[in-house]
Tab-separated table of C-alpha atoms in Angstrom:
chain	number	residue	atom	x	y	z
A	1	GLN	CA	-8.329	-14.856	-39.335
A	2	VAL	CA	-7.261	-12.370	-38.239
A	3	GLN	CA	-3.247	-11.772	-37.608
A	4	LEU	CA	-1.093	-8.992	-36.105
A	5	VAL	CA	2.694	-9.224	-35.559
A	6	GLU	CA	4.910	-7.693	-33.682
A	7	SER	CA	8.604	-7.657	-35.052
A	8	GLY	CA	11.673	-5.579	-34.262
A	9	GLY	CA	12.998	-6.268	-31.456
A	10	GLY	CA	15.793	-6.153	-28.740
A	11	LEU	CA	17.969	-5.177	-25.815
A	12	VAL	CA	19.754	-2.073	-26.519
A	13	GLN	CA	21.428	0.724	-25.146
A	14	ALA	CA	20.394	3.530	-23.287
A	15	GLY	CA	20.460	5.980	-26.947
A	16	ASP	CA	20.161	3.788	-28.547
A	17	SER	CA	17.128	3.676	-31.572
A	18	LEU	CA	14.781	1.199	-32.355
A	19	ARG	CA	12.324	0.051	-35.148
A	20	LEU	CA	9.151	-2.054	-34.671
A	21	SER	CA	6.854	-3.906	-37.152
A	22	CYS	CA	2.952	-4.730	-36.534
A	23	ALA	CA	2.193	-6.662	-40.115
A	24	THR	CA	-1.213	-7.088	-40.767
A	25	SER	CA	-3.407	-10.272	-41.950
A	26	GLY	CA	-7.118	-10.408	-42.396
A	27	LEU	CA	-8.773	-6.953	-41.446
A	28	ALA	CA	-9.478	-4.487	-43.736
A	29	PHE	CA	-6.422	-2.446	-42.281
A	30	SER	CA	-6.592	1.197	-44.426
A	31	THR	CA	-10.126	1.213	-42.256
A	32	TYR	CA	-9.013	0.179	-38.759
A	33	ALA	CA	-6.594	2.469	-36.400
A	34	MET	CA	-4.046	0.992	-35.230
A	35	GLY	CA	-2.524	1.868	-31.568
A	36	TRP	CA	0.830	0.608	-29.755
A	37	PHE	CA	0.931	-0.429	-25.948
A	38	ARG	CA	3.533	-1.442	-23.754
A	39	GLN	CA	3.564	-3.781	-20.905
A	40	ALA	CA	6.671	-3.527	-18.365
A	41	PRO	CA	5.984	-6.603	-15.436
A	42	GLY	CA	4.493	-6.241	-12.814
A	43	LYS	CA	2.211	-2.816	-14.605
A	44	GLU	CA	-0.739	-2.502	-16.219
A	45	ARG	CA	-0.436	-2.590	-20.188
A	46	GLU	CA	-0.066	1.433	-21.637
A	47	PHE	CA	-0.861	3.027	-24.328
A	48	VAL	CA	2.291	4.701	-26.028
A	49	ALA	CA	0.997	5.646	-29.022
A	50	ALA	CA	-2.236	5.278	-31.557
A	51	ILE	CA	-2.507	6.608	-35.202
A	52	ARG	CA	-6.418	6.844	-37.018
A	53	PRO	CA	-6.694	5.268	-40.600
A	54	SER	CA	-5.532	7.702	-42.796
A	55	GLY	CA	-2.351	8.065	-40.982
A	56	ARG	CA	-4.048	12.335	-39.989
A	57	SER	CA	-4.434	12.364	-36.540
A	58	ILE	CA	-1.643	10.783	-34.361
A	59	ASP	CA	-1.733	10.570	-30.563
A	60	TYR	CA	1.547	10.001	-28.587
A	61	ALA	CA	1.966	8.982	-24.543
A	62	ALA	CA	3.007	12.025	-23.160
A	63	SER	CA	6.444	9.567	-21.953
A	64	VAL	CA	7.297	8.901	-25.707
A	65	ARG	CA	6.421	12.464	-27.399
A	66	GLY	CA	9.559	13.599	-28.738
A	67	ARG	CA	11.114	10.358	-29.295
A	68	PHE	CA	9.100	8.332	-30.795
A	69	THR	CA	7.641	8.086	-33.334
A	70	ILE	CA	4.276	5.972	-35.182
A	71	SER	CA	3.760	5.479	-39.346
A	72	ARG	CA	1.254	3.051	-41.150
A	73	ASP	CA	1.780	1.902	-45.239
A	74	ASN	CA	-1.809	0.988	-45.833
A	75	ALA	CA	0.024	-0.292	-48.718
A	76	LYS	CA	1.862	-2.662	-46.871
A	77	ASN	CA	-0.669	-3.482	-43.841
A	78	THR	CA	2.002	-3.014	-41.491
A	79	VAL	CA	2.269	-0.526	-38.751
A	80	TYR	CA	6.056	0.968	-37.622
A	81	LEU	CA	7.273	3.054	-34.209
A	82	GLN	CA	10.508	4.716	-34.521
A	83	MET	CA	11.652	4.609	-30.883
A	84	ASN	CA	14.307	6.706	-30.608
A	85	SER	CA	16.697	8.489	-27.357
A	86	LEU	CA	15.436	4.702	-25.325
A	87	LYS	CA	15.746	5.020	-21.323
A	88	PRO	CA	15.959	2.090	-19.450
A	89	GLU	CA	11.789	2.237	-18.740
A	90	ASP	CA	11.027	2.519	-21.796
A	91	THR	CA	11.999	-2.298	-21.020
A	92	ALA	CA	8.588	-4.034	-21.669
A	93	VAL	CA	6.114	-6.079	-23.646
A	94	TYR	CA	5.549	-4.279	-27.010
A	95	TYR	CA	2.063	-4.561	-28.042
A	96	CYS	CA	0.327	-3.348	-31.784
A	97	ALA	CA	-3.255	-3.499	-31.379
A	98	ALA	CA	-6.409	-2.407	-33.791
A	99	ALA	CA	-8.854	-0.599	-33.647
A	100	THR	CA	-12.926	-0.425	-35.550
A	101	TYR	CA	-13.294	2.582	-34.107
A	102	ILE	CA	-10.743	4.988	-31.511
A	103	SER	CA	-11.236	8.878	-30.683
A	104	THR	CA	-9.380	11.417	-28.981
A	105	ALA	CA	-10.977	10.093	-25.472
A	106	THR	CA	-10.391	6.509	-25.775
A	107	MET	CA	-7.917	5.966	-28.861
A	108	THR	CA	-5.586	5.319	-25.300
A	109	SER	CA	-8.011	2.839	-23.326
A	110	PRO	CA	-7.220	-1.045	-24.010
A	111	ARG	CA	-10.383	-2.142	-24.360
A	112	ASN	CA	-11.483	-0.150	-27.641
A	113	TYR	CA	-8.702	-2.348	-28.811
A	114	ASN	CA	-10.252	-5.442	-31.073
A	115	TYR	CA	-6.923	-7.204	-32.346
A	116	TRP	CA	-3.370	-7.300	-30.637
A	117	GLY	CA	-0.392	-9.432	-31.637
A	118	GLN	CA	1.367	-11.746	-29.615
A	119	GLY	CA	4.005	-8.478	-28.290
A	120	THR	CA	7.817	-8.230	-28.698
A	121	GLN	CA	10.285	-7.429	-25.755
A	122	VAL	CA	12.106	-4.584	-25.644
A	123	THR	CA	15.648	-4.032	-22.837
A	124	VAL	CA	17.128	-0.864	-22.189
A	125	SER	CA	20.318	-1.416	-20.872
A	126	SER	CA	21.754	1.614	-18.679
């Protein structure tokens, strides 16, 4: 049984930092691309960042580039999202997702990911 479990969300002030973790089990983690998405109330789920299995290929949404960093530890079957300089517009439920394969063209679409976590709430106050 595949499980993705996010943690690390919370309530912070603008300018603060948070580190999200996504621990996985039941899948060959080192062979999966991993992504972070977020969904604010009344909005569609949107791409935040993705990292290829080797960790050498990474991409970010323009809205978070330079502030967020995605990384992975294949020995721990875990992917991370370091979020710095948080803004109120970053408030959302953050989800991690696993994909057997993604390309530059497909990494931003949720439908290309095979497995999802339950999400963790991030709230940034102004």
